[in-house]
């Protein structure tokens, strides 16, 4: 899957299909940009800073709002072979419930990814995901408002991700995405102040891979739901590490911003690995690294 916020709505601004560029119809799913009830302009510039093996972003959920998404984007998605999952974000639990209700039954929307992990917004966002009780409340509200598959995207900015994951699973999530970005900062030494307009940002890219991998590994020990690994995946071997740690699927974010064909390259690389190992079913690999340590 493509990770939310790193390939917009899966198409170019001129509405041409992204799929002809990178063959996205072969992917498991496209996760669209975080979507809120009302359109948002996002945070002040600058919003991106490169770091060693990583990227700090503070976009702040710039998006067209759910009504425009339903009117303008979903009809295009409904003609695609690749399922599109809408990443939703709100300031309150009621915002999440309303978003889920509006998207339920919309042709072209195949599922919801509940973003309780955005580090770049003042209200809501990662605050909900840092705490097991509020994470479960958001999940239950979304679950009650939709019959679509519900993925819940967790934040690494918490003390015990396994507790949050367990609470979200019990509240009715169908799958968990691990992880969103890690909160970080960069300083512009010539101006002697923070580089990003929003001061803080979210760190992504290869720099966070060991953290994300650890979180998948930990959660796989306690939660019996499909896990979607995300964080620094650039190559097929990165993806296979996540699968061996317990992920059933993976998302590619920052790597796709550098090389748009990264998600497909990873997919092809996994197939090659399986052929080389004489494997028929990816399920043979899921969680294998954790089981050996039981
Ligand atoms: C520019 C940018 C925008 C992002 N926007 C969102 C978003 O709207 N919703 C969300 O849940 N995650 C968002 N993310 C987080 C990614 O989906 C992903 O969880 C994170 O970047 C880690 O994966 P990666 O290292 O492969 O990029 C964004 C990441 C980047 C780099």
PDB file of C-alpha atoms and ligand atoms in Angstrom:
ATOM      1  CA  UNK A   1       0.000   0.000   0.000  1.00  0.00           C
ATOM      2  CA  UNK A   2       1.035   3.611  -0.370  1.00  0.00           C
ATOM      3  CA  UNK A   3       1.192   5.388   3.007  1.00  0.00           C
ATOM      4  CA  UNK A   4      -1.180   8.261   3.712  1.00  0.00           C
ATOM      5  CA  UNK A   5      -0.034  11.742   2.777  1.00  0.00           C
ATOM      6  CA  UNK A   6       2.691  10.637   0.427  1.00  0.00           C
ATOM      7  CA  UNK A   7       0.703  10.168  -2.791  1.00  0.00           C
ATOM      8  CA  UNK A   8      -2.200  12.593  -2.319  1.00  0.00           C
ATOM      9  CA  UNK A   9      -5.394  11.107  -3.704  1.00  0.00           C
ATOM     10  CA  UNK A  10      -3.572   8.597  -5.884  1.00  0.00           C
ATOM     11  CA  UNK A  11      -3.840  10.817  -8.943  1.00  0.00           C
ATOM     12  CA  UNK A  12      -2.218  13.894 -10.406  1.00  0.00           C
ATOM     13  CA  UNK A  13      -3.818  17.304  -9.799  1.00  0.00           C
ATOM     14  CA  UNK A  14      -5.131  17.258 -13.348  1.00  0.00           C
ATOM     15  CA  UNK A  15      -7.063  14.093 -12.418  1.00  0.00           C
ATOM     16  CA  UNK A  16      -4.945  11.859 -14.553  1.00  0.00           C
ATOM     17  CA  UNK A  17      -4.530   8.492 -12.982  1.00  0.00           C
ATOM     18  CA  UNK A  18      -1.373   8.049 -10.950  1.00  0.00           C
ATOM     19  CA  UNK A  19      -1.619   4.411 -11.894  1.00  0.00           C
ATOM     20  CA  UNK A  20      -0.238   4.913 -15.391  1.00  0.00           C
ATOM     21  CA  UNK A  21       2.905   6.408 -13.843  1.00  0.00           C
ATOM     22  CA  UNK A  22       3.748   3.619 -11.471  1.00  0.00           C
ATOM     23  CA  UNK A  23       1.232   0.859 -12.143  1.00  0.00           C
ATOM     24  CA  UNK A  24      -0.534   1.417  -8.827  1.00  0.00           C
ATOM     25  CA  UNK A  25      -3.379  -0.859  -9.881  1.00  0.00           C
ATOM     26  CA  UNK A  26      -1.085  -3.727  -8.908  1.00  0.00           C
ATOM     27  CA  UNK A  27      -0.806  -2.531  -5.303  1.00  0.00           C
ATOM     28  CA  UNK A  28      -2.857  -3.819  -2.376  1.00  0.00           C
ATOM     29  CA  UNK A  29      -4.389  -0.412  -1.690  1.00  0.00           C
ATOM     30  CA  UNK A  30      -3.850   3.316  -1.903  1.00  0.00           C
ATOM     31  CA  UNK A  31      -4.273   5.222   1.339  1.00  0.00           C
ATOM     32  CA  UNK A  32      -5.246   8.810   0.573  1.00  0.00           C
ATOM     33  CA  UNK A  33      -4.183  11.991   2.370  1.00  0.00           C
ATOM     34  CA  UNK A  34      -5.589  12.547   5.866  1.00  0.00           C
ATOM     35  CA  UNK A  35      -9.114  13.905   5.443  1.00  0.00           C
ATOM     36  CA  UNK A  36     -11.023  16.155   7.840  1.00  0.00           C
ATOM     37  CA  UNK A  37     -14.634  17.366   7.982  1.00  0.00           C
ATOM     38  CA  UNK A  38     -13.734  20.821   6.651  1.00  0.00           C
ATOM     39  CA  UNK A  39     -10.962  21.662   4.151  1.00  0.00           C
ATOM     40  CA  UNK A  40      -7.656  22.663   5.784  1.00  0.00           C
ATOM     41  CA  UNK A  41      -4.768  24.834   4.559  1.00  0.00           C
ATOM     42  CA  UNK A  42      -2.223  23.086   6.770  1.00  0.00           C
ATOM     43  CA  UNK A  43       0.709  24.605   8.638  1.00  0.00           C
ATOM     44  CA  UNK A  44       2.942  27.567   7.711  1.00  0.00           C
ATOM     45  CA  UNK A  45       5.937  26.960   5.425  1.00  0.00           C
ATOM     46  CA  UNK A  46       8.551  25.565   5.516  1.00  0.00           C
ATOM     47  CA  UNK A  47       6.973  22.182   6.079  1.00  0.00           C
ATOM     48  CA  UNK A  48       9.704  19.785   5.019  1.00  0.00           C
ATOM     49  CA  UNK A  49      13.269  19.289   6.230  1.00  0.00           C
ATOM     50  CA  UNK A  50      15.607  16.502   5.208  1.00  0.00           C
ATOM     51  CA  UNK A  51      17.494  14.796   8.015  1.00  0.00           C
ATOM     52  CA  UNK A  52      20.101  12.048   8.037  1.00  0.00           C
ATOM     53  CA  UNK A  53      18.275   9.100   6.411  1.00  0.00           C
ATOM     54  CA  UNK A  54      14.951  10.746   7.048  1.00  0.00           C
ATOM     55  CA  UNK A  55      12.432  13.493   6.457  1.00  0.00           C
ATOM     56  CA  UNK A  56      10.739  15.832   8.911  1.00  0.00           C
ATOM     57  CA  UNK A  57       7.334  17.033   7.762  1.00  0.00           C
ATOM     58  CA  UNK A  58       4.810  19.362   9.312  1.00  0.00           C
ATOM     59  CA  UNK A  59       2.134  19.485   6.620  1.00  0.00           C
ATOM     60  CA  UNK A  60      -0.655  19.772   9.205  1.00  0.00           C
ATOM     61  CA  UNK A  61      -3.323  17.801   7.351  1.00  0.00           C
ATOM     62  CA  UNK A  62      -3.756  20.117   4.382  1.00  0.00           C
ATOM     63  CA  UNK A  63      -6.704  18.553   2.548  1.00  0.00           C
ATOM     64  CA  UNK A  64      -9.812  19.290   0.513  1.00  0.00           C
ATOM     65  CA  UNK A  65     -12.304  18.138   3.166  1.00  0.00           C
ATOM     66  CA  UNK A  66     -14.554  15.104   3.143  1.00  0.00           C
ATOM     67  CA  UNK A  67     -17.410  16.594   1.081  1.00  0.00           C
ATOM     68  CA  UNK A  68     -15.121  17.501  -1.836  1.00  0.00           C
ATOM     69  CA  UNK A  69     -13.449  14.097  -1.541  1.00  0.00           C
ATOM     70  CA  UNK A  70     -16.822  12.347  -1.861  1.00  0.00           C
ATOM     71  CA  UNK A  71     -17.859  14.551  -4.794  1.00  0.00           C
ATOM     72  CA  UNK A  72     -14.621  14.830  -6.754  1.00  0.00           C
ATOM     73  CA  UNK A  73     -12.309  11.929  -5.880  1.00  0.00           C
ATOM     74  CA  UNK A  74     -14.451   8.924  -4.943  1.00  0.00           C
ATOM     75  CA  UNK A  75     -16.224   8.726  -8.352  1.00  0.00           C
ATOM     76  CA  UNK A  76     -12.802   8.426 -10.023  1.00  0.00           C
ATOM     77  CA  UNK A  77     -11.650   5.805  -7.520  1.00  0.00           C
ATOM     78  CA  UNK A  78     -14.764   3.732  -8.131  1.00  0.00           C
ATOM     79  CA  UNK A  79     -13.432   2.980 -11.636  1.00  0.00           C
ATOM     80  CA  UNK A  80     -10.043   1.780 -10.343  1.00  0.00           C
ATOM     81  CA  UNK A  81      -9.021  -1.800  -9.739  1.00  0.00           C
ATOM     82  CA  UNK A  82      -6.929  -0.816  -6.710  1.00  0.00           C
ATOM     83  CA  UNK A  83      -8.945  -0.219  -3.529  1.00  0.00           C
ATOM     84  CA  UNK A  84      -8.659   3.244  -1.998  1.00  0.00           C
ATOM     85  CA  UNK A  85      -8.752   3.598   1.782  1.00  0.00           C
ATOM     86  CA  UNK A  86      -9.536   7.027   3.206  1.00  0.00           C
ATOM     87  CA  UNK A  87      -7.355   8.228   6.081  1.00  0.00           C
ATOM     88  CA  UNK A  88      -9.565  10.259   8.434  1.00  0.00           C
ATOM     89  CA  UNK A  89      -8.602  12.729  11.168  1.00  0.00           C
ATOM     90  CA  UNK A  90     -10.580  14.917  13.547  1.00  0.00           C
ATOM     91  CA  UNK A  91     -10.306  17.305  16.488  1.00  0.00           C
ATOM     92  CA  UNK A  92     -12.987  15.479  18.482  1.00  0.00           C
ATOM     93  CA  UNK A  93     -14.410  11.969  18.739  1.00  0.00           C
ATOM     94  CA  UNK A  94     -17.582  13.241  17.138  1.00  0.00           C
ATOM     95  CA  UNK A  95     -15.579  14.490  14.112  1.00  0.00           C
ATOM     96  CA  UNK A  96     -14.314  10.936  13.549  1.00  0.00           C
ATOM     97  CA  UNK A  97     -17.827   9.493  13.872  1.00  0.00           C
ATOM     98  CA  UNK A  98     -19.223  12.036  11.407  1.00  0.00           C
ATOM     99  CA  UNK A  99     -16.427  11.350   8.907  1.00  0.00           C
ATOM    100  CA  UNK A 100     -17.030   7.605   9.150  1.00  0.00           C
ATOM    101  CA  UNK A 101     -20.776   8.087   8.703  1.00  0.00           C
ATOM    102  CA  UNK A 102     -20.348  10.303   5.641  1.00  0.00           C
ATOM    103  CA  UNK A 103     -17.941   7.859   3.964  1.00  0.00           C
ATOM    104  CA  UNK A 104     -19.959   4.729   4.722  1.00  0.00           C
ATOM    105  CA  UNK A 105     -21.401   3.298   1.518  1.00  0.00           C
ATOM    106  CA  UNK A 106     -19.653   5.806  -0.793  1.00  0.00           C
ATOM    107  CA  UNK A 107     -18.728   4.055  -4.054  1.00  0.00           C
ATOM    108  CA  UNK A 108     -14.960   4.148  -4.517  1.00  0.00           C
ATOM    109  CA  UNK A 109     -14.178   4.113  -0.785  1.00  0.00           C
ATOM    110  CA  UNK A 110     -13.042   0.633   0.271  1.00  0.00           C
ATOM    111  CA  UNK A 111     -12.094   1.265   3.881  1.00  0.00           C
ATOM    112  CA  UNK A 112     -11.102   3.791   6.517  1.00  0.00           C
ATOM    113  CA  UNK A 113      -7.750   4.343   8.153  1.00  0.00           C
ATOM    114  CA  UNK A 114      -8.306   6.181  11.419  1.00  0.00           C
ATOM    115  CA  UNK A 115      -5.450   8.604  11.981  1.00  0.00           C
ATOM    116  CA  UNK A 116      -5.126   9.028  15.732  1.00  0.00           C
ATOM    117  CA  UNK A 117      -1.434   9.646  15.296  1.00  0.00           C
ATOM    118  CA  UNK A 118      -0.763  12.893  13.421  1.00  0.00           C
ATOM    119  CA  UNK A 119       1.918  14.827  15.342  1.00  0.00           C
ATOM    120  CA  UNK A 120       1.374  18.012  13.320  1.00  0.00           C
ATOM    121  CA  UNK A 121      -2.024  19.297  14.446  1.00  0.00           C
ATOM    122  CA  UNK A 122      -2.906  21.234  17.579  1.00  0.00           C
ATOM    123  CA  UNK A 123      -6.130  19.449  18.540  1.00  0.00           C
ATOM    124  CA  UNK A 124      -6.821  15.714  18.336  1.00  0.00           C
ATOM    125  CA  UNK A 125      -4.292  13.853  16.214  1.00  0.00           C
ATOM    126  CA  UNK A 126      -1.655  12.005  18.178  1.00  0.00           C
ATOM    127  CA  UNK A 127      -3.247  12.991  21.489  1.00  0.00           C
ATOM    128  CA  UNK A 128      -5.988  10.421  20.888  1.00  0.00           C
ATOM    129  CA  UNK A 129      -3.494   7.732  19.946  1.00  0.00           C
ATOM    130  CA  UNK A 130      -1.125   8.257  22.860  1.00  0.00           C
ATOM    131  CA  UNK A 131      -3.654   7.044  25.388  1.00  0.00           C
ATOM    132  CA  UNK A 132      -5.402   3.626  25.357  1.00  0.00           C
ATOM    133  CA  UNK A 133      -8.769   4.964  26.613  1.00  0.00           C
ATOM    134  CA  UNK A 134      -9.147   7.781  24.079  1.00  0.00           C
ATOM    135  CA  UNK A 135      -7.773   5.575  21.277  1.00  0.00           C
ATOM    136  CA  UNK A 136     -10.469   3.000  22.091  1.00  0.00           C
ATOM    137  CA  UNK A 137     -13.191   5.668  22.255  1.00  0.00           C
ATOM    138  CA  UNK A 138     -12.356   6.976  18.778  1.00  0.00           C
ATOM    139  CA  UNK A 139     -12.232   3.427  17.405  1.00  0.00           C
ATOM    140  CA  UNK A 140     -15.591   2.491  18.924  1.00  0.00           C
ATOM    141  CA  UNK A 141     -17.211   5.661  17.552  1.00  0.00           C
ATOM    142  CA  UNK A 142     -15.930   4.958  14.041  1.00  0.00           C
ATOM    143  CA  UNK A 143     -16.876   1.277  14.280  1.00  0.00           C
ATOM    144  CA  UNK A 144     -20.444   2.210  15.225  1.00  0.00           C
ATOM    145  CA  UNK A 145     -20.730   4.624  12.281  1.00  0.00           C
ATOM    146  CA  UNK A 146     -19.533   2.410   9.426  1.00  0.00           C
ATOM    147  CA  UNK A 147     -19.647  -1.060   7.958  1.00  0.00           C
ATOM    148  CA  UNK A 148     -16.387  -0.411   6.066  1.00  0.00           C
ATOM    149  CA  UNK A 149     -13.168  -2.142   7.163  1.00  0.00           C
ATOM    150  CA  UNK A 150     -11.566  -0.018   9.890  1.00  0.00           C
ATOM    151  CA  UNK A 151      -7.779   0.281  10.078  1.00  0.00           C
ATOM    152  CA  UNK A 152      -6.461   2.262  13.042  1.00  0.00           C
ATOM    153  CA  UNK A 153      -3.112   3.988  12.604  1.00  0.00           C
ATOM    154  CA  UNK A 154      -1.067   4.153  15.769  1.00  0.00           C
ATOM    155  CA  UNK A 155       1.516   6.640  16.952  1.00  0.00           C
ATOM    156  CA  UNK A 156       4.982   5.684  18.172  1.00  0.00           C
ATOM    157  CA  UNK A 157       4.812   8.743  20.453  1.00  0.00           C
ATOM    158  CA  UNK A 158       3.430   6.761  23.371  1.00  0.00           C
ATOM    159  CA  UNK A 159       4.922   4.872  26.288  1.00  0.00           C
ATOM    160  CA  UNK A 160       3.291   1.503  25.679  1.00  0.00           C
ATOM    161  CA  UNK A 161       2.121   0.852  22.123  1.00  0.00           C
ATOM    162  CA  UNK A 162       0.986  -2.696  22.946  1.00  0.00           C
ATOM    163  CA  UNK A 163      -1.544  -1.339  25.482  1.00  0.00           C
ATOM    164  CA  UNK A 164      -2.909   1.164  22.963  1.00  0.00           C
ATOM    165  CA  UNK A 165      -3.074  -1.580  20.306  1.00  0.00           C
ATOM    166  CA  UNK A 166      -4.940  -3.938  22.643  1.00  0.00           C
ATOM    167  CA  UNK A 167      -7.484  -1.253  23.558  1.00  0.00           C
ATOM    168  CA  UNK A 168      -8.077  -0.398  19.892  1.00  0.00           C
ATOM    169  CA  UNK A 169      -8.449  -4.075  18.963  1.00  0.00           C
ATOM    170  CA  UNK A 170     -11.029  -4.584  21.717  1.00  0.00           C
ATOM    171  CA  UNK A 171     -12.917  -1.494  20.507  1.00  0.00           C
ATOM    172  CA  UNK A 172     -13.539  -3.105  17.116  1.00  0.00           C
ATOM    173  CA  UNK A 173     -10.648  -2.292  14.764  1.00  0.00           C
ATOM    174  CA  UNK A 174     -10.199  -4.706  11.844  1.00  0.00           C
ATOM    175  CA  UNK A 175      -6.478  -4.012  11.411  1.00  0.00           C
ATOM    176  CA  UNK A 176      -3.740  -1.778  12.795  1.00  0.00           C
ATOM    177  CA  UNK A 177      -1.268   0.371  10.889  1.00  0.00           C
ATOM    178  CA  UNK A 178       2.046   0.822  12.692  1.00  0.00           C
ATOM    179  CA  UNK A 179       3.461   3.492  12.699  1.00  0.00           C
ATOM    180  CA  UNK A 180       2.932   7.179  12.008  1.00  0.00           C
ATOM    181  CA  UNK A 181       5.848   9.605  12.276  1.00  0.00           C
ATOM    182  CA  UNK A 182       7.975  10.290  15.345  1.00  0.00           C
ATOM    183  CA  UNK A 183       7.873  13.817  16.698  1.00  0.00           C
ATOM    184  CA  UNK A 184      11.064  15.760  15.961  1.00  0.00           C
ATOM    185  CA  UNK A 185      12.599  19.172  15.397  1.00  0.00           C
ATOM    186  CA  UNK A 186      15.330  20.794  13.289  1.00  0.00           C
ATOM    187  CA  UNK A 187      17.054  24.127  14.031  1.00  0.00           C
ATOM    188  CA  UNK A 188      18.130  26.591  11.352  1.00  0.00           C
ATOM    189  CA  UNK A 189      21.473  27.709  12.796  1.00  0.00           C
ATOM    190  CA  UNK A 190      21.727  30.812  10.600  1.00  0.00           C
ATOM    191  CA  UNK A 191      18.388  32.106  11.901  1.00  0.00           C
ATOM    192  CA  UNK A 192      18.895  30.570  15.350  1.00  0.00           C
ATOM    193  CA  UNK A 193      15.358  29.262  15.391  1.00  0.00           C
ATOM    194  CA  UNK A 194      13.406  26.141  14.494  1.00  0.00           C
ATOM    195  CA  UNK A 195      13.509  25.405  10.793  1.00  0.00           C
ATOM    196  CA  UNK A 196       9.908  24.287  10.333  1.00  0.00           C
ATOM    197  CA  UNK A 197       7.112  26.847  10.345  1.00  0.00           C
ATOM    198  CA  UNK A 198       5.246  24.668  12.821  1.00  0.00           C
ATOM    199  CA  UNK A 199       8.426  24.288  14.959  1.00  0.00           C
ATOM    200  CA  UNK A 200       7.974  20.520  15.361  1.00  0.00           C
ATOM    201  CA  UNK A 201       7.434  17.906  12.679  1.00  0.00           C
ATOM    202  CA  UNK A 202       7.087  14.172  12.171  1.00  0.00           C
ATOM    203  CA  UNK A 203      10.139  12.091  11.294  1.00  0.00           C
ATOM    204  CA  UNK A 204       9.799   9.430   8.593  1.00  0.00           C
ATOM    205  CA  UNK A 205      12.044   7.466   6.256  1.00  0.00           C
ATOM    206  CA  UNK A 206      14.801   4.871   6.804  1.00  0.00           C
ATOM    207  CA  UNK A 207      15.846   6.565  10.083  1.00  0.00           C
ATOM    208  CA  UNK A 208      12.671   5.278  11.803  1.00  0.00           C
ATOM    209  CA  UNK A 209      12.650   1.740  10.434  1.00  0.00           C
ATOM    210  CA  UNK A 210      14.107  -0.028  13.507  1.00  0.00           C
ATOM    211  CA  UNK A 211      11.579   1.757  15.751  1.00  0.00           C
ATOM    212  CA  UNK A 212       8.633   0.851  13.531  1.00  0.00           C
ATOM    213  CA  UNK A 213       9.849  -2.717  13.214  1.00  0.00           C
ATOM    214  CA  UNK A 214      10.141  -3.032  16.987  1.00  0.00           C
ATOM    215  CA  UNK A 215       6.597  -1.762  17.432  1.00  0.00           C
ATOM    216  CA  UNK A 216       5.192  -4.286  14.950  1.00  0.00           C
ATOM    217  CA  UNK A 217       7.167  -7.036  16.691  1.00  0.00           C
ATOM    218  CA  UNK A 218       5.879  -6.015  20.125  1.00  0.00           C
ATOM    219  CA  UNK A 219       2.238  -5.604  19.086  1.00  0.00           C
ATOM    220  CA  UNK A 220       2.275  -8.923  17.185  1.00  0.00           C
ATOM    221  CA  UNK A 221       2.983 -10.668  20.483  1.00  0.00           C
ATOM    222  CA  UNK A 222      -0.217  -9.436  22.103  1.00  0.00           C
ATOM    223  CA  UNK A 223      -2.778  -8.488  19.444  1.00  0.00           C
ATOM    224  CA  UNK A 224      -4.438 -10.975  17.145  1.00  0.00           C
ATOM    225  CA  UNK A 225      -5.327  -8.622  14.279  1.00  0.00           C
ATOM    226  CA  UNK A 226      -3.717  -8.081  10.876  1.00  0.00           C
ATOM    227  CA  UNK A 227      -0.889  -5.557  11.283  1.00  0.00           C
ATOM    228  CA  UNK A 228       0.224  -3.220   8.514  1.00  0.00           C
ATOM    229  CA  UNK A 229       3.878  -2.271   8.886  1.00  0.00           C
ATOM    230  CA  UNK A 230       4.940   1.253   7.952  1.00  0.00           C
ATOM    231  CA  UNK A 231       8.039   3.291   8.667  1.00  0.00           C
ATOM    232  CA  UNK A 232      11.163   3.608   6.559  1.00  0.00           C
ATOM    233  CA  UNK A 233      10.405   0.776   4.165  1.00  0.00           C
ATOM    234  CA  UNK A 234      12.444   1.381   1.025  1.00  0.00           C
ATOM    235  CA  UNK A 235      13.327  -2.045  -0.326  1.00  0.00           C
ATOM    236  CA  UNK A 236      11.764  -5.492  -0.515  1.00  0.00           C
ATOM    237  CA  UNK A 237      14.082  -6.732   2.216  1.00  0.00           C
ATOM    238  CA  UNK A 238      12.821  -3.959   4.522  1.00  0.00           C
ATOM    239  CA  UNK A 239       9.271  -5.109   3.814  1.00  0.00           C
ATOM    240  CA  UNK A 240      10.169  -8.749   4.438  1.00  0.00           C
ATOM    241  CA  UNK A 241      11.647  -7.765   7.812  1.00  0.00           C
ATOM    242  CA  UNK A 242       8.283  -6.230   8.748  1.00  0.00           C
ATOM    243  CA  UNK A 243       6.423  -9.323   7.571  1.00  0.00           C
ATOM    244  CA  UNK A 244       8.741 -11.566   9.571  1.00  0.00           C
ATOM    245  CA  UNK A 245       8.143  -9.301  12.603  1.00  0.00           C
ATOM    246  CA  UNK A 246       4.382  -9.891  12.284  1.00  0.00           C
ATOM    247  CA  UNK A 247       2.981  -7.594   9.580  1.00  0.00           C
ATOM    248  CA  UNK A 248       0.483  -8.976   7.058  1.00  0.00           C
ATOM    249  CA  UNK A 249       0.983  -6.024   4.731  1.00  0.00           C
ATOM    250  CA  UNK A 250       3.169  -2.941   4.440  1.00  0.00           C
ATOM    251  CA  UNK A 251       2.876   0.690   3.459  1.00  0.00           C
ATOM    252  CA  UNK A 252       5.500   2.766   1.683  1.00  0.00           C
ATOM    253  CA  UNK A 253       5.608   6.515   2.338  1.00  0.00           C
ATOM    254  CA  UNK A 254       8.788   8.578   2.124  1.00  0.00           C
ATOM    255  CA  UNK A 255      10.535   6.127  -0.227  1.00  0.00           C
ATOM    256  CA  UNK A 256       7.755   6.697  -2.761  1.00  0.00           C
ATOM    257  CA  UNK A 257       8.358  10.453  -2.633  1.00  0.00           C
ATOM    258  CA  UNK A 258      11.963   9.840  -3.731  1.00  0.00           C
ATOM    259  CA  UNK A 259      11.162   7.087  -6.232  1.00  0.00           C
ATOM    260  CA  UNK A 260       7.485   6.833  -7.252  1.00  0.00           C
ATOM    261  CA  UNK A 261       7.923   3.225  -8.312  1.00  0.00           C
ATOM    262  CA  UNK A 262       9.215   2.176  -4.839  1.00  0.00           C
ATOM    263  CA  UNK A 263       5.913   0.501  -3.798  1.00  0.00           C
ATOM    264  CA  UNK A 264       5.908  -1.618  -6.966  1.00  0.00           C
ATOM    265  CA  UNK A 265       9.619  -2.373  -6.700  1.00  0.00           C
ATOM    266  CA  UNK A 266       8.992  -3.636  -3.154  1.00  0.00           C
ATOM    267  CA  UNK A 267       6.063  -5.759  -4.332  1.00  0.00           C
ATOM    268  CA  UNK A 268       8.129  -7.302  -7.131  1.00  0.00           C
ATOM    269  CA  UNK A 269      11.040  -7.864  -4.763  1.00  0.00           C
ATOM    270  CA  UNK A 270       8.813  -9.748  -2.324  1.00  0.00           C
ATOM    271  CA  UNK A 271       7.595 -11.971  -5.171  1.00  0.00           C
ATOM    272  CA  UNK A 272      11.190 -12.665  -6.220  1.00  0.00           C
ATOM    273  CA  UNK A 273      12.133 -13.529  -2.636  1.00  0.00           C
ATOM    274  CA  UNK A 274       9.221 -15.946  -2.383  1.00  0.00           C
ATOM    275  CA  UNK A 275      10.127 -17.620  -5.660  1.00  0.00           C
ATOM    276  CA  UNK A 276      13.750 -17.944  -4.579  1.00  0.00           C
ATOM    277  CA  UNK A 277      12.657 -19.496  -1.281  1.00  0.00           C
ATOM    278  CA  UNK A 278      10.130 -21.762  -3.039  1.00  0.00           C
ATOM    279  CA  UNK A 279       7.195 -20.251  -1.152  1.00  0.00           C
ATOM    280  CA  UNK A 280       3.576 -20.247  -2.296  1.00  0.00           C
ATOM    281  CA  UNK A 281       1.954 -18.161   0.417  1.00  0.00           C
ATOM    282  CA  UNK A 282       3.219 -15.050   2.183  1.00  0.00           C
ATOM    283  CA  UNK A 283       1.422 -16.275   5.331  1.00  0.00           C
ATOM    284  CA  UNK A 284       4.357 -18.675   5.832  1.00  0.00           C
ATOM    285  CA  UNK A 285       6.502 -15.632   6.661  1.00  0.00           C
ATOM    286  CA  UNK A 286       4.152 -13.555   8.813  1.00  0.00           C
ATOM    287  CA  UNK A 287       5.529 -13.290  12.353  1.00  0.00           C
ATOM    288  CA  UNK A 288       8.097 -16.028  11.815  1.00  0.00           C
ATOM    289  CA  UNK A 289      10.878 -14.027  13.516  1.00  0.00           C
ATOM    290  CA  UNK A 290       8.809 -13.571  16.671  1.00  0.00           C
ATOM    291  CA  UNK A 291       7.636 -17.167  16.923  1.00  0.00           C
ATOM    292  CA  UNK A 292      11.203 -18.445  16.957  1.00  0.00           C
ATOM    293  CA  UNK A 293      11.818 -16.506  20.175  1.00  0.00           C
ATOM    294  CA  UNK A 294       8.747 -17.781  22.031  1.00  0.00           C
TER     295      UNK A 294
HETATM  296  C1  LIG B   1       4.726  14.417   3.729  1.00  0.00           C
HETATM  297  C2  LIG B   1       4.019  13.414   4.613  1.00  0.00           C
HETATM  298  C3  LIG B   1       2.662  13.555   4.858  1.00  0.00           C
HETATM  299  C4  LIG B   1       1.994  12.640   5.676  1.00  0.00           C
HETATM  300  N1  LIG B   1       0.641  12.766   5.890  1.00  0.00           N
HETATM  301  C5  LIG B   1      -0.020  11.840   6.618  1.00  0.00           C
HETATM  302  C6  LIG B   1      -1.437  11.892   6.787  1.00  0.00           C
HETATM  303  O1  LIG B   1      -2.108  12.776   6.249  1.00  0.00           O
HETATM  304  N2  LIG B   1      -2.046  10.939   7.547  1.00  0.00           N
HETATM  305  C7  LIG B   1      -1.319   9.927   8.146  1.00  0.00           C
HETATM  306  O2  LIG B   1      -1.909   9.080   8.833  1.00  0.00           O
HETATM  307  N3  LIG B   1       0.016   9.829   7.975  1.00  0.00           N
HETATM  308  C8  LIG B   1       0.675  10.758   7.242  1.00  0.00           C
HETATM  309  N4  LIG B   1       2.032  10.648   7.074  1.00  0.00           N
HETATM  310  C9  LIG B   1       2.766   9.526   7.699  1.00  0.00           C
HETATM  311  C10 LIG B   1       2.998   8.390   6.701  1.00  0.00           C
HETATM  312  O3  LIG B   1       1.781   7.880   6.201  1.00  0.00           O
HETATM  313  C11 LIG B   1       3.799   7.254   7.379  1.00  0.00           C
HETATM  314  O4  LIG B   1       3.087   6.754   8.484  1.00  0.00           O
HETATM  315  C12 LIG B   1       5.171   7.724   7.853  1.00  0.00           C
HETATM  316  O5  LIG B   1       5.726   8.654   6.951  1.00  0.00           O
HETATM  317  C13 LIG B   1       6.154   6.569   8.054  1.00  0.00           C
HETATM  318  O6  LIG B   1       6.347   5.843   6.868  1.00  0.00           O
HETATM  319  P1  LIG B   1       7.568   6.132   5.837  1.00  0.00           P
HETATM  320  O7  LIG B   1       8.828   6.150   6.642  1.00  0.00           O
HETATM  321  O8  LIG B   1       7.482   5.036   4.831  1.00  0.00           O
HETATM  322  O9  LIG B   1       7.296   7.490   5.231  1.00  0.00           O
HETATM  323  C14 LIG B   1       2.718  11.568   6.266  1.00  0.00           C
HETATM  324  C15 LIG B   1       4.095  11.434   6.008  1.00  0.00           C
HETATM  325  C16 LIG B   1       4.753  12.336   5.193  1.00  0.00           C
HETATM  326  C17 LIG B   1       6.228  12.163   4.909  1.00  0.00           C
END
